[in-house]
Amino acid sequence: MKLLEKGYIGKMELRNRVFMAPMGTATEPDGAFSDRAIRYYEERAKGGTGLIITGANQVTLEYEAKACNVLDTPRSFEQLSFLAERIHNNGAKLCVQITPGLGRMQLPTRGGTPFSASENQCFWFPDVTCKAYSVEQIQGIVQKMGQGAAKAKAAGADAVELHAYGGYLIDQFQSTMWNKRTDEYGGDLQGRMRFTLEIIAEIRKNCGPNFPILVKFTPYHGVEGGRELPEGIAMAKMLEAAGVDALHIDVGCYEAWYKAINTVYQEAPTQIDIAGEVRKHVNVPVMSQGKLGNPGLAEKCLQGGKADFIGLGHQSLADPQWVNKVKRNETYDIVPCIGCNECLFAGFSGKFIHCSVNPLCFSEDYYQVTPAKERKRVLVIGAGPGGMEAAIVAAERGLDVELWEKTNTLGGTLLAAGGPSFKKDVANYVEYITGKLYRSNVKVKLMKEATADEVLAGYFDKVILGTGSRALIPPINGIDETDKVVLANDVLTNKKSFGKNVVVIGGGLVGCEVAAHCAEKAENVTIIEMLDNILVTAQHCLNNDQALRQLLKDRGVSTIANAKVTNLSNEAIEYIKDGEQKSLTADTYVIASGFVANDELYDQLNGKVDVDKIGDAVRPDKILTAVHQGFHIARSI
């Protein structure tokens, strides 16, 4: 299997062709790697990954505030050396990604407005104009990059990677979208690449001829006015001529962030074809990532000559043991990434990284699952994500576990969440966790609806309610009198059909997803939303938001915002917008106006047995909430 064959980047030998793609983590106050981050990286090395690439490390804070790790303090050097040792002790190699800064992607700080290649619009605050770096400042940063690489090498890193992609500072110099300079650092491609090439030369001067230099860059932005692939290929040739040891291919930028950091809404793979085109024109190894968490797909990409090394980003968070499971031919047990980007959302919300489907991500030493001290009988009611997780963990601890599910299918609301063709990542998770449940010692009873009397008659030591939620039916006149009304989850699970003309009532996350689902077959789909825009209530990352909006646009879904539905009938759906009464005709009215908890059984059991509720039975929320609550309750019994 090519995935498991050793490979070389320059003179650096790697035990296999799998690398952990760079992702940012929380740091110590001075920017050093925290002990928690070191353990997180170490766990991926233990899992068999050949190369660990860290998130970005700033080489100077002279012009930008700390946005990620920083290489410029004594503590950061000490912690980096400790990280290198921990990685090496587990057979992997360490590559430190270094950056001169974020440029227009940086937030305005106490030091004033951000700097960029030119006077660009700040991405996060469009009314703020970035200042252009002077030639003297640029040359000073080049020296800092060389010094940063030397520090990384001295600390024990096996390689460095230039953070030169995705619309960050180096890419701002490289692209005509953001570089309007007329001096030697602007103009034609040679001028726009000067900053990058000078950094490479400085690193080579400081680190010697045999120290591997990787460059992560974006040969294709995928946005209007952005870089097209022919220029990207020309850049690749220039980078190879400059003596870099590998090219790490990226796609997209923040204007189309979902192309760079993919979401559940993209088909797999997402970036490999661009990498494959670059690889045709260079001789150095090409590295790629982008929804390659399926080992068969990753192997096919390697065998097909699309790349030399396969990167796992969020997939490595979901399952750090990915490589070892491939080695053991246990791919059925790989925890799939569901593309929710809760990990990214956490980072941009000022929180620690976490993963919806791996409660131990970035908490490797905090939540140990230990054998139960005494044998107890546990009943889990409801086979949604939280219920199945709770049952599996409790059984792993040696407890006697029963799981009752009132339907004939495992999955709960995951079945609706993974129902659309564009949400295969969630469907994959349903397949994984149901398989794991059946391989466990849990006694599963389907078509078993729980009643308080039967639960109490079972004399269970612990009862966990994962009874989920049900649709909130809005008080709309006529809603109970027309046969055109269907519920969103029934449509998403194909329990109910829909006609050629569909109106979705509610423009939240579920409403938008069911609209996109219907638009695969319907001729006209319209969302009616009370608020001033769709997805206002969705708590998800920007790239997921961008991707779903693009999907709706591509499928021709119409939106009527600031509108309140007042009446439903077989003839028409009536609504008020801007004070005017209006109507639409449609074959199907899909209700997507929220959910309420199914928590009645809890009230009947509370005080009579040791009972807890999890997931949507507490409050309709995310997959992450249900899985984590199920995990923590089960490990604490």
PDB file of N, CA and C in Angstrom, residues 539-607:
ATOM      1  N   GLN A 539     -25.343  28.708  14.428  1.00  0.00           N
ATOM      2  CA  GLN A 539     -24.075  28.878  15.136  1.00  0.00           C
ATOM      3  C   GLN A 539     -23.033  27.974  14.491  1.00  0.00           C
ATOM      4  N   HIS A 540     -22.463  28.446  13.390  1.00  0.00           N
ATOM      5  CA  HIS A 540     -21.452  27.644  12.699  1.00  0.00           C
ATOM      6  C   HIS A 540     -20.380  28.562  12.119  1.00  0.00           C
ATOM      7  N   CYS A 541     -19.319  27.932  11.620  1.00  0.00           N
ATOM      8  CA  CYS A 541     -18.164  28.706  11.164  1.00  0.00           C
ATOM      9  C   CYS A 541     -18.448  29.388   9.820  1.00  0.00           C
ATOM     10  N   LEU A 542     -17.687  30.432   9.547  1.00  0.00           N
ATOM     11  CA  LEU A 542     -17.890  31.218   8.328  1.00  0.00           C
ATOM     12  C   LEU A 542     -17.789  30.369   7.077  1.00  0.00           C
ATOM     13  N   ASN A 543     -16.848  29.425   7.044  1.00  0.00           N
ATOM     14  CA  ASN A 543     -16.705  28.635   5.820  1.00  0.00           C
ATOM     15  C   ASN A 543     -17.922  27.745   5.573  1.00  0.00           C
ATOM     16  N   ASN A 544     -18.522  27.202   6.640  1.00  0.00           N
ATOM     17  CA  ASN A 544     -19.753  26.442   6.475  1.00  0.00           C
ATOM     18  C   ASN A 544     -20.880  27.339   5.967  1.00  0.00           C
ATOM     19  N   ASP A 545     -20.936  28.545   6.507  1.00  0.00           N
ATOM     20  CA  ASP A 545     -21.950  29.497   6.083  1.00  0.00           C
ATOM     21  C   ASP A 545     -21.784  29.834   4.600  1.00  0.00           C
ATOM     22  N   GLN A 546     -20.557  30.119   4.204  1.00  0.00           N
ATOM     23  CA  GLN A 546     -20.289  30.437   2.799  1.00  0.00           C
ATOM     24  C   GLN A 546     -20.683  29.272   1.895  1.00  0.00           C
ATOM     25  N   ALA A 547     -20.302  28.063   2.305  1.00  0.00           N
ATOM     26  CA  ALA A 547     -20.547  26.887   1.463  1.00  0.00           C
ATOM     27  C   ALA A 547     -22.030  26.624   1.287  1.00  0.00           C
ATOM     28  N   LEU A 548     -22.797  26.752   2.356  1.00  0.00           N
ATOM     29  CA  LEU A 548     -24.233  26.490   2.265  1.00  0.00           C
ATOM     30  C   LEU A 548     -24.924  27.568   1.442  1.00  0.00           C
ATOM     31  N   ARG A 549     -24.530  28.813   1.624  1.00  0.00           N
ATOM     32  CA  ARG A 549     -25.114  29.890   0.810  1.00  0.00           C
ATOM     33  C   ARG A 549     -24.800  29.674  -0.679  1.00  0.00           C
ATOM     34  N   GLN A 550     -23.561  29.233  -0.967  1.00  0.00           N
ATOM     35  CA  GLN A 550     -23.195  28.977  -2.359  1.00  0.00           C
ATOM     36  C   GLN A 550     -24.007  27.816  -2.928  1.00  0.00           C
ATOM     37  N   LEU A 551     -24.229  26.796  -2.107  1.00  0.00           N
ATOM     38  CA  LEU A 551     -25.029  25.656  -2.539  1.00  0.00           C
ATOM     39  C   LEU A 551     -26.452  26.088  -2.876  1.00  0.00           C
ATOM     40  N   LEU A 552     -27.035  26.921  -2.034  1.00  0.00           N
ATOM     41  CA  LEU A 552     -28.381  27.432  -2.300  1.00  0.00           C
ATOM     42  C   LEU A 552     -28.415  28.255  -3.597  1.00  0.00           C
ATOM     43  N   LYS A 553     -27.389  29.061  -3.775  1.00  0.00           N
ATOM     44  CA  LYS A 553     -27.302  29.879  -4.995  1.00  0.00           C
ATOM     45  C   LYS A 553     -27.176  28.999  -6.231  1.00  0.00           C
ATOM     46  N   ASP A 554     -26.289  28.007  -6.148  1.00  0.00           N
ATOM     47  CA  ASP A 554     -26.070  27.117  -7.290  1.00  0.00           C
ATOM     48  C   ASP A 554     -27.326  26.340  -7.654  1.00  0.00           C
ATOM     49  N   ARG A 555     -28.162  26.058  -6.663  1.00  0.00           N
ATOM     50  CA  ARG A 555     -29.363  25.269  -6.913  1.00  0.00           C
ATOM     51  C   ARG A 555     -30.602  26.132  -7.159  1.00  0.00           C
ATOM     52  N   GLY A 556     -30.389  27.441  -7.212  1.00  0.00           N
ATOM     53  CA  GLY A 556     -31.465  28.339  -7.595  1.00  0.00           C
ATOM     54  C   GLY A 556     -32.551  28.533  -6.556  1.00  0.00           C
ATOM     55  N   VAL A 557     -32.223  28.366  -5.284  1.00  0.00           N
ATOM     56  CA  VAL A 557     -33.208  28.555  -4.228  1.00  0.00           C
ATOM     57  C   VAL A 557     -33.457  30.049  -4.011  1.00  0.00           C
ATOM     58  N   SER A 558     -34.705  30.439  -3.959  1.00  0.00           N
ATOM     59  CA  SER A 558     -35.078  31.836  -3.716  1.00  0.00           C
ATOM     60  C   SER A 558     -35.304  32.061  -2.221  1.00  0.00           C
ATOM     61  N   THR A 559     -35.129  33.298  -1.791  1.00  0.00           N
ATOM     62  CA  THR A 559     -35.303  33.639  -0.382  1.00  0.00           C
ATOM     63  C   THR A 559     -36.200  34.858  -0.249  1.00  0.00           C
ATOM     64  N   ILE A 560     -37.170  34.767   0.656  1.00  0.00           N
ATOM     65  CA  ILE A 560     -37.991  35.914   1.020  1.00  0.00           C
ATOM     66  C   ILE A 560     -37.779  36.144   2.509  1.00  0.00           C
ATOM     67  N   ALA A 561     -37.041  37.190   2.859  1.00  0.00           N
ATOM     68  CA  ALA A 561     -36.731  37.488   4.258  1.00  0.00           C
ATOM     69  C   ALA A 561     -37.650  38.582   4.786  1.00  0.00           C
ATOM     70  N   ASN A 562     -37.601  38.782   6.110  1.00  0.00           N
ATOM     71  CA  ASN A 562     -38.480  39.763   6.752  1.00  0.00           C
ATOM     72  C   ASN A 562     -39.940  39.511   6.406  1.00  0.00           C
ATOM     73  N   ALA A 563     -40.296  38.237   6.408  1.00  0.00           N
ATOM     74  CA  ALA A 563     -41.655  37.875   6.009  1.00  0.00           C
ATOM     75  C   ALA A 563     -42.263  36.928   7.038  1.00  0.00           C
ATOM     76  N   LYS A 564     -43.519  37.126   7.355  1.00  0.00           N
ATOM     77  CA  LYS A 564     -44.220  36.286   8.328  1.00  0.00           C
ATOM     78  C   LYS A 564     -45.376  35.573   7.641  1.00  0.00           C
ATOM     79  N   VAL A 565     -45.350  34.232   7.706  1.00  0.00           N
ATOM     80  CA  VAL A 565     -46.426  33.437   7.124  1.00  0.00           C
ATOM     81  C   VAL A 565     -47.670  33.564   8.003  1.00  0.00           C
ATOM     82  N   THR A 566     -48.791  33.856   7.392  1.00  0.00           N
ATOM     83  CA  THR A 566     -50.028  34.091   8.157  1.00  0.00           C
ATOM     84  C   THR A 566     -51.102  33.040   7.916  1.00  0.00           C
ATOM     85  N   ASN A 567     -51.046  32.352   6.767  1.00  0.00           N
ATOM     86  CA  ASN A 567     -52.113  31.398   6.481  1.00  0.00           C
ATOM     87  C   ASN A 567     -51.636  30.355   5.471  1.00  0.00           C
ATOM     88  N   LEU A 568     -52.062  29.121   5.715  1.00  0.00           N
ATOM     89  CA  LEU A 568     -51.762  28.029   4.797  1.00  0.00           C
ATOM     90  C   LEU A 568     -53.068  27.401   4.334  1.00  0.00           C
ATOM     91  N   SER A 569     -53.152  27.134   3.049  1.00  0.00           N
ATOM     92  CA  SER A 569     -54.320  26.450   2.508  1.00  0.00           C
ATOM     93  C   SER A 569     -53.880  25.645   1.303  1.00  0.00           C
ATOM     94  N   ASN A 570     -54.762  24.830   0.788  1.00  0.00           N
ATOM     95  CA  ASN A 570     -54.413  24.058  -0.404  1.00  0.00           C
ATOM     96  C   ASN A 570     -54.234  24.956  -1.621  1.00  0.00           C
ATOM     97  N   GLU A 571     -54.794  26.173  -1.546  1.00  0.00           N
ATOM     98  CA  GLU A 571     -54.695  27.087  -2.683  1.00  0.00           C
ATOM     99  C   GLU A 571     -53.398  27.899  -2.669  1.00  0.00           C
ATOM    100  N   ALA A 572     -52.962  28.340  -1.481  1.00  0.00           N
ATOM    101  CA  ALA A 572     -51.808  29.248  -1.438  1.00  0.00           C
ATOM    102  C   ALA A 572     -51.234  29.330  -0.031  1.00  0.00           C
ATOM    103  N   ILE A 573     -50.008  29.838   0.039  1.00  0.00           N
ATOM    104  CA  ILE A 573     -49.376  30.202   1.305  1.00  0.00           C
ATOM    105  C   ILE A 573     -49.350  31.728   1.346  1.00  0.00           C
ATOM    106  N   GLU A 574     -49.889  32.300   2.405  1.00  0.00           N
ATOM    107  CA  GLU A 574     -49.986  33.746   2.514  1.00  0.00           C
ATOM    108  C   GLU A 574     -48.999  34.259   3.561  1.00  0.00           C
ATOM    109  N   TYR A 575     -48.417  35.404   3.291  1.00  0.00           N
ATOM    110  CA  TYR A 575     -47.427  35.985   4.205  1.00  0.00           C
ATOM    111  C   TYR A 575     -47.455  37.503   4.110  1.00  0.00           C
ATOM    112  N   ILE A 576     -46.914  38.143   5.153  1.00  0.00           N
ATOM    113  CA  ILE A 576     -46.821  39.602   5.175  1.00  0.00           C
ATOM    114  C   ILE A 576     -45.353  39.996   5.052  1.00  0.00           C
ATOM    115  N   LYS A 577     -45.072  40.880   4.113  1.00  0.00           N
ATOM    116  CA  LYS A 577     -43.717  41.423   3.938  1.00  0.00           C
ATOM    117  C   LYS A 577     -43.825  42.909   3.668  1.00  0.00           C
ATOM    118  N   ASP A 578     -43.062  43.670   4.434  1.00  0.00           N
ATOM    119  CA  ASP A 578     -43.065  45.133   4.299  1.00  0.00           C
ATOM    120  C   ASP A 578     -44.482  45.695   4.429  1.00  0.00           C
ATOM    121  N   GLY A 579     -45.259  45.077   5.313  1.00  0.00           N
ATOM    122  CA  GLY A 579     -46.604  45.561   5.574  1.00  0.00           C
ATOM    123  C   GLY A 579     -47.631  45.168   4.544  1.00  0.00           C
ATOM    124  N   GLU A 580     -47.232  44.435   3.520  1.00  0.00           N
ATOM    125  CA  GLU A 580     -48.156  44.042   2.462  1.00  0.00           C
ATOM    126  C   GLU A 580     -48.478  42.551   2.548  1.00  0.00           C
ATOM    127  N   GLN A 581     -49.707  42.210   2.293  1.00  0.00           N
ATOM    128  CA  GLN A 581     -50.136  40.810   2.253  1.00  0.00           C
ATOM    129  C   GLN A 581     -49.807  40.237   0.884  1.00  0.00           C
ATOM    130  N   LYS A 582     -49.083  39.109   0.877  1.00  0.00           N
ATOM    131  CA  LYS A 582     -48.691  38.484  -0.377  1.00  0.00           C
ATOM    132  C   LYS A 582     -48.965  36.994  -0.307  1.00  0.00           C
ATOM    133  N   SER A 583     -48.861  36.324  -1.451  1.00  0.00           N
ATOM    134  CA  SER A 583     -49.116  34.883  -1.455  1.00  0.00           C
ATOM    135  C   SER A 583     -48.272  34.187  -2.516  1.00  0.00           C
ATOM    136  N   LEU A 584     -48.102  32.890  -2.305  1.00  0.00           N
ATOM    137  CA  LEU A 584     -47.401  32.026  -3.250  1.00  0.00           C
ATOM    138  C   LEU A 584     -48.210  30.754  -3.413  1.00  0.00           C
ATOM    139  N   THR A 585     -48.126  30.160  -4.581  1.00  0.00           N
ATOM    140  CA  THR A 585     -48.702  28.833  -4.754  1.00  0.00           C
ATOM    141  C   THR A 585     -47.572  27.815  -4.753  1.00  0.00           C
ATOM    142  N   ALA A 586     -47.822  26.665  -4.169  1.00  0.00           N
ATOM    143  CA  ALA A 586     -46.807  25.623  -4.094  1.00  0.00           C
ATOM    144  C   ALA A 586     -47.476  24.279  -3.898  1.00  0.00           C
ATOM    145  N   ASP A 587     -46.740  23.225  -4.187  1.00  0.00           N
ATOM    146  CA  ASP A 587     -47.238  21.863  -3.992  1.00  0.00           C
ATOM    147  C   ASP A 587     -46.976  21.372  -2.580  1.00  0.00           C
ATOM    148  N   THR A 588     -45.905  21.903  -1.966  1.00  0.00           N
ATOM    149  CA  THR A 588     -45.475  21.396  -0.657  1.00  0.00           C
ATOM    150  C   THR A 588     -45.031  22.551   0.217  1.00  0.00           C
ATOM    151  N   TYR A 589     -45.469  22.530   1.492  1.00  0.00           N
ATOM    152  CA  TYR A 589     -45.004  23.489   2.492  1.00  0.00           C
ATOM    153  C   TYR A 589     -44.173  22.714   3.524  1.00  0.00           C
ATOM    154  N   VAL A 590     -42.900  23.005   3.586  1.00  0.00           N
ATOM    155  CA  VAL A 590     -42.011  22.294   4.508  1.00  0.00           C
ATOM    156  C   VAL A 590     -41.810  23.136   5.763  1.00  0.00           C
ATOM    157  N   ILE A 591     -42.124  22.567   6.915  1.00  0.00           N
ATOM    158  CA  ILE A 591     -41.978  23.280   8.179  1.00  0.00           C
ATOM    159  C   ILE A 591     -40.572  23.054   8.730  1.00  0.00           C
ATOM    160  N   ALA A 592     -39.840  24.135   8.883  1.00  0.00           N
ATOM    161  CA  ALA A 592     -38.472  24.071   9.428  1.00  0.00           C
ATOM    162  C   ALA A 592     -38.291  25.235  10.403  1.00  0.00           C
ATOM    163  N   SER A 593     -39.131  25.263  11.408  1.00  0.00           N
ATOM    164  CA  SER A 593     -39.153  26.414  12.321  1.00  0.00           C
ATOM    165  C   SER A 593     -38.594  26.094  13.698  1.00  0.00           C
ATOM    166  N   GLY A 594     -37.774  25.047  13.784  1.00  0.00           N
ATOM    167  CA  GLY A 594     -37.124  24.739  15.047  1.00  0.00           C
ATOM    168  C   GLY A 594     -37.624  23.459  15.689  1.00  0.00           C
ATOM    169  N   PHE A 595     -37.092  23.186  16.879  1.00  0.00           N
ATOM    170  CA  PHE A 595     -37.385  21.941  17.572  1.00  0.00           C
ATOM    171  C   PHE A 595     -37.571  22.210  19.064  1.00  0.00           C
ATOM    172  N   VAL A 596     -38.252  21.274  19.723  1.00  0.00           N
ATOM    173  CA  VAL A 596     -38.409  21.327  21.177  1.00  0.00           C
ATOM    174  C   VAL A 596     -37.995  19.978  21.746  1.00  0.00           C
ATOM    175  N   ALA A 597     -37.482  19.982  22.971  1.00  0.00           N
ATOM    176  CA  ALA A 597     -36.960  18.775  23.593  1.00  0.00           C
ATOM    177  C   ALA A 597     -38.060  17.772  23.915  1.00  0.00           C
ATOM    178  N   ASN A 598     -37.749  16.490  23.720  1.00  0.00           N
ATOM    179  CA  ASN A 598     -38.599  15.398  24.190  1.00  0.00           C
ATOM    180  C   ASN A 598     -38.140  15.011  25.602  1.00  0.00           C
ATOM    181  N   ASP A 599     -38.567  15.746  26.582  1.00  0.00           N
ATOM    182  CA  ASP A 599     -38.050  15.534  27.940  1.00  0.00           C
ATOM    183  C   ASP A 599     -39.120  15.122  28.942  1.00  0.00           C
ATOM    184  N   GLU A 600     -40.294  14.743  28.448  1.00  0.00           N
ATOM    185  CA  GLU A 600     -41.383  14.402  29.372  1.00  0.00           C
ATOM    186  C   GLU A 600     -41.030  13.200  30.246  1.00  0.00           C
ATOM    187  N   LEU A 601     -40.342  12.216  29.687  1.00  0.00           N
ATOM    188  CA  LEU A 601     -40.007  11.014  30.456  1.00  0.00           C
ATOM    189  C   LEU A 601     -39.071  11.339  31.618  1.00  0.00           C
ATOM    190  N   TYR A 602     -38.229  12.327  31.417  1.00  0.00           N
ATOM    191  CA  TYR A 602     -37.317  12.728  32.498  1.00  0.00           C
ATOM    192  C   TYR A 602     -38.104  13.185  33.722  1.00  0.00           C
ATOM    193  N   ASP A 603     -39.120  13.979  33.500  1.00  0.00           N
ATOM    194  CA  ASP A 603     -39.928  14.467  34.625  1.00  0.00           C
ATOM    195  C   ASP A 603     -40.631  13.320  35.350  1.00  0.00           C
ATOM    196  N   GLN A 604     -40.970  12.279  34.607  1.00  0.00           N
ATOM    197  CA  GLN A 604     -41.650  11.128  35.213  1.00  0.00           C
ATOM    198  C   GLN A 604     -40.691  10.245  36.012  1.00  0.00           C
ATOM    199  N   LEU A 605     -39.398  10.278  35.656  1.00  0.00           N
ATOM    200  CA  LEU A 605     -38.418   9.405  36.308  1.00  0.00           C
ATOM    201  C   LEU A 605     -37.592  10.110  37.373  1.00  0.00           C
ATOM    202  N   ASN A 606     -37.454  11.401  37.238  1.00  0.00           N
ATOM    203  CA  ASN A 606     -36.576  12.135  38.143  1.00  0.00           C
ATOM    204  C   ASN A 606     -37.020  11.988  39.595  1.00  0.00           C
ATOM    205  N   GLY A 607     -36.079  11.619  40.467  1.00  0.00           N
ATOM    206  CA  GLY A 607     -36.370  11.402  41.878  1.00  0.00           C
ATOM    207  C   GLY A 607     -36.711   9.965  42.208  1.00  0.00           C
TER     208      GLY A 607
END
